[in-house]
mmCIF file of C-alpha atoms in Angstrom:
data_model
loop_
_atom_site.group_PDB
_atom_site.id
_atom_site.type_symbol
_atom_site.label_atom_id
_atom_site.label_comp_id
_atom_site.label_asym_id
_atom_site.label_seq_id
_atom_site.Cartn_x
_atom_site.Cartn_y
_atom_site.Cartn_z
ATOM 1 C CA MET A 615 0.000 0.000 0.000
ATOM 2 C CA ASN A 616 1.528 3.296 -1.045
ATOM 3 C CA GLU A 617 0.885 5.214 2.184
ATOM 4 C CA THR A 618 3.606 6.280 4.609
ATOM 5 C CA ALA A 619 3.722 3.933 7.599
ATOM 6 C CA GLY A 620 4.011 4.988 11.218
ATOM 7 C CA ARG A 621 1.751 8.057 11.367
ATOM 8 C CA THR A 622 -1.842 8.921 12.179
ATOM 9 C CA PHE A 623 -3.556 10.663 9.275
ATOM 10 C CA SER A 624 -6.933 11.741 7.905
ATOM 11 C CA ILE A 625 -7.978 10.209 4.578
ATOM 12 C CA ALA A 626 -10.456 13.061 4.028
ATOM 13 C CA ASP A 627 -7.967 15.849 4.779
ATOM 14 C CA GLU A 628 -5.284 14.346 2.537
ATOM 15 C CA ASN A 629 -7.670 13.661 -0.360
ATOM 16 C CA PRO A 630 -9.924 16.742 -0.614
ATOM 17 C CA ALA A 631 -12.625 16.990 -3.250
ATOM 18 C CA ALA A 632 -12.256 19.504 -6.092
ATOM 19 C CA GLU A 633 -15.186 21.506 -7.443
ATOM 20 C CA GLY A 634 -16.830 19.785 -10.391
ATOM 21 C CA CYS A 635 -14.372 16.881 -10.379
ATOM 22 C CA THR A 636 -14.115 13.236 -9.395
ATOM 23 C CA ILE A 637 -10.667 12.124 -8.243
ATOM 24 C CA SER A 638 -9.408 8.609 -7.566
ATOM 25 C CA LYS A 639 -6.148 7.429 -6.012
ATOM 26 C CA ALA A 640 -5.224 3.742 -5.905
ATOM 27 C CA ILE A 641 -3.216 2.783 -2.822
ATOM 28 C CA GLU A 642 -3.139 -0.958 -3.546
ATOM 29 C CA ASP A 643 -3.567 -2.778 -6.839
ATOM 30 C CA SER A 644 -2.449 -6.382 -6.851
ATOM 31 C CA SER A 645 -3.680 -9.966 -7.008
ATOM 32 C CA GLY A 646 -7.151 -8.971 -8.183
ATOM 33 C CA ASN A 647 -7.774 -6.530 -5.320
ATOM 34 C CA THR A 648 -7.757 -2.745 -5.630
ATOM 35 C CA ILE A 649 -8.011 -0.272 -2.735
ATOM 36 C CA SER A 650 -8.668 3.339 -3.723
ATOM 37 C CA TYR A 651 -9.655 6.701 -2.310
ATOM 38 C CA PHE A 652 -12.394 8.547 -4.212
ATOM 39 C CA SER A 653 -12.973 12.299 -3.799
ATOM 40 C CA LEU A 654 -16.171 13.592 -5.428
ATOM 41 C CA GLY A 655 -17.037 17.288 -5.693
ATOM 42 C CA GLN A 656 -20.572 18.354 -4.841
ATOM 43 C CA ASP A 657 -23.124 17.213 -7.464
ATOM 44 C CA THR A 658 -20.628 15.082 -9.395
ATOM 45 C CA ASP A 659 -21.349 11.519 -10.488
ATOM 46 C CA ILE A 660 -19.777 8.219 -11.414
ATOM 47 C CA SER A 661 -22.047 6.617 -13.987
ATOM 48 C CA ALA A 662 -23.738 3.323 -13.156
ATOM 49 C CA GLU A 663 -21.788 0.332 -14.449
ATOM 50 C CA LEU A 664 -21.866 -3.437 -13.992
ATOM 51 C CA TYR A 665 -19.006 -5.312 -12.339
ATOM 52 C CA SER A 666 -18.441 -9.054 -12.040
ATOM 53 C CA TYR A 667 -16.787 -8.660 -8.637
ATOM 54 C CA PRO A 668 -17.900 -7.036 -5.350
ATOM 55 C CA LYS A 669 -16.864 -3.614 -4.095
ATOM 56 C CA ILE A 670 -17.125 -2.247 -0.571
ATOM 57 C CA HIS A 671 -17.587 1.517 -0.219
ATOM 58 C CA TYR A 672 -16.847 3.202 3.125
ATOM 59 C CA VAL A 673 -17.698 6.902 3.391
ATOM 60 C CA VAL A 674 -15.043 8.949 5.210
ATOM 61 C CA SER A 675 -16.700 12.363 4.850
ATOM 62 C CA GLY A 676 -19.715 13.884 3.123
ATOM 63 C CA THR A 677 -22.808 12.145 1.736
ATOM 64 C CA LEU A 678 -22.772 9.557 -1.031
ATOM 65 C CA GLU A 679 -25.773 8.328 -2.979
ATOM 66 C CA GLU A 680 -25.425 4.851 -4.436
ATOM 67 C CA THR A 681 -27.442 4.932 -7.646
ATOM 68 C CA GLY A 682 -28.627 2.328 -10.128
ATOM 69 C CA ALA A 683 -30.703 -0.754 -9.383
ATOM 70 C CA ASN A 684 -30.112 -0.706 -5.597
ATOM 71 C CA PRO A 685 -30.121 2.946 -4.452
ATOM 72 C CA ALA A 686 -28.981 3.951 -0.966
ATOM 73 C CA THR A 687 -27.776 7.092 0.803
ATOM 74 C CA LEU A 688 -24.584 6.853 2.857
ATOM 75 C CA LYS A 689 -23.236 9.336 5.382
ATOM 76 C CA ALA A 690 -19.796 9.349 7.011
ATOM 77 C CA GLY A 691 -19.220 6.023 8.745
ATOM 78 C CA ASP A 692 -21.617 4.105 6.497
ATOM 79 C CA ALA A 693 -20.642 1.296 4.147
ATOM 80 C CA TYR A 694 -22.186 -0.480 1.161
ATOM 81 C CA LEU A 695 -21.529 -3.704 -0.726
ATOM 82 C CA THR A 696 -22.185 -3.251 -4.437
ATOM 83 C CA PRO A 697 -24.224 -6.000 -6.093
ATOM 84 C CA ILE A 698 -22.508 -8.160 -8.724
ATOM 85 C CA ASP A 699 -23.541 -7.755 -12.375
ATOM 86 C CA VAL A 700 -26.127 -5.115 -11.446
ATOM 87 C CA PRO A 701 -25.821 -1.431 -12.475
ATOM 88 C CA SER A 702 -24.283 0.636 -9.665
ATOM 89 C CA GLY A 703 -23.146 4.277 -9.697
ATOM 90 C CA GLN A 704 -22.331 7.053 -7.225
ATOM 91 C CA HIS A 705 -23.493 10.650 -6.751
ATOM 92 C CA ALA A 706 -22.138 13.169 -4.228
ATOM 93 C CA THR A 707 -24.687 15.562 -2.741
ATOM 94 C CA GLU A 708 -21.804 17.465 -1.126
ATOM 95 C CA ASP A 709 -18.013 17.206 -1.249
ATOM 96 C CA THR A 710 -17.472 13.550 -0.386
ATOM 97 C CA VAL A 711 -14.522 11.225 0.204
ATOM 98 C CA TYR A 712 -14.849 7.459 0.373
ATOM 99 C CA LEU A 713 -12.704 4.342 0.418
ATOM 100 C CA GLU A 714 -13.379 1.688 -2.226
ATOM 101 C CA ILE A 715 -12.234 -1.902 -1.746
ATOM 102 C CA ALA A 716 -12.640 -3.811 -5.013
ATOM 103 C CA LEU A 717 -12.385 -7.492 -4.141
ATOM 104 C CA ALA A 718 -11.193 -10.393 -6.233
ATOM 105 C CA LYS A 719 -13.918 -12.615 -7.657
ATOM 106 C CA ASP A 720 -13.181 -15.473 -5.245
ATOM 107 C CA SER A 721 -13.799 -13.313 -2.160
ATOM 108 C CA ALA A 722 -16.022 -14.350 0.733
ATOM 109 C CA THR A 723 -17.971 -11.712 2.659
ATOM 110 C CA ASN A 724 -19.520 -11.689 6.126
ATOM 111 C CA LEU A 725 -21.002 -8.192 6.245
ATOM 112 C CA PRO A 726 -23.973 -7.230 8.471
ATOM 113 C CA ALA A 727 -26.107 -6.303 5.424
ATOM 114 C CA GLU A 728 -26.777 -7.833 2.031
ATOM 115 C CA ALA A 729 -25.506 -6.330 -1.200
ATOM 116 C CA GLY A 730 -27.259 -3.123 -2.205
ATOM 117 C CA LYS A 731 -28.068 -1.985 1.349
ATOM 118 C CA ALA A 732 -26.235 0.599 3.455
ATOM 119 C CA PHE A 733 -24.993 -0.186 6.947
ATOM 120 C CA THR A 734 -22.902 1.517 9.631
ATOM 121 C CA LEU A 735 -19.497 -0.134 9.599
ATOM 122 C CA ALA A 736 -18.863 0.436 13.317
ATOM 123 C CA ASP A 737 -22.006 -1.579 14.122
ATOM 124 C CA ALA A 738 -20.650 -4.753 12.531
ATOM 125 C CA VAL A 739 -19.276 -5.911 15.907
ATOM 126 C CA PRO A 740 -20.539 -5.262 19.463
ATOM 127 C CA TYR A 741 -18.578 -4.276 22.526
ATOM 128 C CA ALA A 742 -18.177 -6.861 25.293
ATOM 129 C CA ASP A 743 -17.056 -6.169 28.863
ATOM 130 C CA GLY A 744 -13.385 -6.970 29.346
ATOM 131 C CA ARG A 745 -13.095 -8.534 25.908
ATOM 132 C CA ILE A 746 -11.945 -7.987 22.322
ATOM 133 C CA VAL A 747 -14.543 -8.914 19.700
ATOM 134 C CA ASN A 748 -13.373 -9.790 16.191
ATOM 135 C CA ARG A 749 -15.308 -10.272 12.920
ATOM 136 C CA ASP A 750 -13.890 -11.265 9.535
ATOM 137 C CA LEU A 751 -15.869 -9.054 7.113
ATOM 138 C CA ALA A 752 -14.296 -10.068 3.788
ATOM 139 C CA HIS A 753 -11.363 -12.124 2.626
ATOM 140 C CA ASN A 754 -9.687 -13.873 -0.263
ATOM 141 C CA ALA A 755 -6.265 -15.363 -0.842
ATOM 142 C CA HIS A 756 -4.543 -11.961 -0.867
ATOM 143 C CA LEU A 757 -6.635 -9.524 1.204
ATOM 144 C CA LYS A 758 -8.517 -9.554 4.479
ATOM 145 C CA LEU A 759 -10.904 -7.013 6.049
ATOM 146 C CA VAL A 760 -11.517 -7.430 9.769
ATOM 147 C CA GLU A 761 -13.347 -5.344 12.356
ATOM 148 C CA MET A 762 -12.397 -5.396 16.036
ATOM 149 C CA ALA A 763 -14.067 -3.949 19.139
ATOM 150 C CA PHE A 764 -11.935 -3.382 22.261
ATOM 151 C CA ASP A 765 -13.270 -2.763 25.725
ATOM 152 C CA ALA A 766 -11.423 -0.002 27.590
ATOM 153 C CA GLY A 767 -8.147 -1.290 28.990
ATOM 154 C CA THR A 768 -7.794 -4.172 26.558
ATOM 155 C CA GLY A 769 -5.366 -4.336 23.652
ATOM 156 C CA LEU A 770 -3.057 -6.329 21.433
ATOM 157 C CA SER A 771 0.509 -7.066 22.496
ATOM 158 C CA GLU A 772 3.393 -6.262 20.157
ATOM 159 C CA HIS A 773 3.436 -8.344 17.005
ATOM 160 C CA ALA A 774 4.021 -8.010 13.254
ATOM 161 C CA ALA A 775 2.002 -8.909 10.166
ATOM 162 C CA PRO A 776 3.394 -10.508 6.992
ATOM 163 C CA GLY A 777 1.802 -7.857 4.746
ATOM 164 C CA ASP A 778 1.048 -4.133 4.651
ATOM 165 C CA ALA A 779 -1.990 -3.090 6.694
ATOM 166 C CA LEU A 780 -4.309 -0.073 6.814
ATOM 167 C CA LEU A 781 -6.209 0.660 10.038
ATOM 168 C CA LEU A 782 -9.402 2.756 10.199
ATOM 169 C CA ALA A 783 -10.458 4.050 13.632
ATOM 170 C CA LEU A 784 -14.269 3.773 13.704
ATOM 171 C CA ASP A 785 -15.261 4.620 17.288
ATOM 172 C CA GLY A 786 -13.636 5.691 20.532
ATOM 173 C CA GLU A 787 -9.918 6.203 20.984
ATOM 174 C CA ALA A 788 -6.804 4.073 21.227
ATOM 175 C CA THR A 789 -3.043 4.348 21.198
ATOM 176 C CA VAL A 790 -1.027 2.666 18.460
ATOM 177 C CA ILE A 791 2.524 1.695 19.366
ATOM 178 C CA TYR A 792 4.506 1.326 16.131
ATOM 179 C CA GLU A 793 8.202 0.458 16.149
ATOM 180 C CA GLY A 794 8.405 1.605 19.768
ATOM 181 C CA LYS A 795 6.672 5.004 19.281
ATOM 182 C CA GLU A 796 3.198 5.854 20.584
ATOM 183 C CA HIS A 797 0.584 7.546 18.367
ATOM 184 C CA ALA A 798 -2.884 8.781 19.366
ATOM 185 C CA PHE A 799 -5.501 7.042 17.235
ATOM 186 C CA PRO A 800 -8.961 8.645 17.576
ATOM 187 C CA ALA A 801 -12.122 7.814 15.614
ATOM 188 C CA GLY A 802 -12.002 9.146 12.054
ATOM 189 C CA SER A 803 -8.257 8.688 11.614
ATOM 190 C CA ALA A 804 -6.182 6.110 9.741
ATOM 191 C CA PHE A 805 -2.814 4.442 10.273
ATOM 192 C CA LYS A 806 -0.614 2.303 8.031
ATOM 193 C CA PHE A 807 1.739 -0.549 9.013
ATOM 194 C CA ASP A 808 4.451 -1.831 6.731
ATOM 195 C CA ALA A 809 4.883 -5.588 6.390
ATOM 196 C CA GLY A 810 6.914 -6.775 9.354
ATOM 197 C CA GLY A 811 6.428 -3.519 11.295
ATOM 198 C CA ARG A 812 6.258 -4.181 15.042
ATOM 199 C CA HIS A 813 3.038 -2.775 16.503
ATOM 200 C CA ALA A 814 0.600 -2.973 19.398
ATOM 201 C CA ILE A 815 -2.830 -1.498 20.236
ATOM 202 C CA ARG A 816 -3.946 -0.102 23.596
ATOM 203 C CA ALA A 817 -7.625 0.841 23.982
ATOM 204 C CA ASP A 818 -7.655 3.957 26.178
ATOM 205 C CA LYS A 819 -11.462 4.006 25.863
ATOM 206 C CA ARG A 820 -13.874 1.598 24.220
ATOM 207 C CA PHE A 821 -12.588 1.450 20.678
ATOM 208 C CA LYS A 822 -13.464 -0.062 17.301
ATOM 209 C CA MET A 823 -11.298 -0.320 14.229
ATOM 210 C CA ALA A 824 -11.331 -1.897 10.773
ATOM 211 C CA LEU A 825 -8.151 -3.569 9.558
ATOM 212 C CA LEU A 826 -7.286 -4.098 5.897
ATOM 213 C CA ILE A 827 -4.301 -6.370 5.435
ATOM 214 C CA SER A 828 -2.524 -7.600 2.319
ATOM 215 C CA LEU A 829 -1.740 -11.285 2.582
ATOM 216 C CA ILE A 830 1.426 -12.665 1.027
#
């Protein structure tokens, strides 16, 4: 993933919309999976098209209308699984930034809503007292999307992953320890790990995050 590792950042702030334009930036494109940021200016559109593979849209800021055969309106924090081989397009009612995860055809999904319906990504897993709750939302041979909910005071001890990883803070607040340095990680922010980067998570409050990891 072509993001700089070891820093907390805002996807929306670093990928602002431009008036009258749609902008895309691929941060991962390999093994049949593509992860991209899309920035749509107010009242701009991406025409409805059919795809033979699923896409997950996660709205970072603004309001996105999914158009076509299965319309839905998404606000910041909402997600949507596009239907396969059914027309699907996007319209921004205001300046909008969203993350698109285009999955390989052999992907399995375990999302809390069926294709063509909006859902709040943070609601995919519940909190549990004194526990960490984990849900595998989508995966294939080369990519995995997981959501985790941490009760306050819980966390993950230092470890490393075999592939690059992108974290999305969905709710609450945590501290990320990356290569020995601590970074505040509040809801709405993102963080990138390089493959093999030593990291740990400490939930300072109840905290939820989504984790996208490239599998080698």
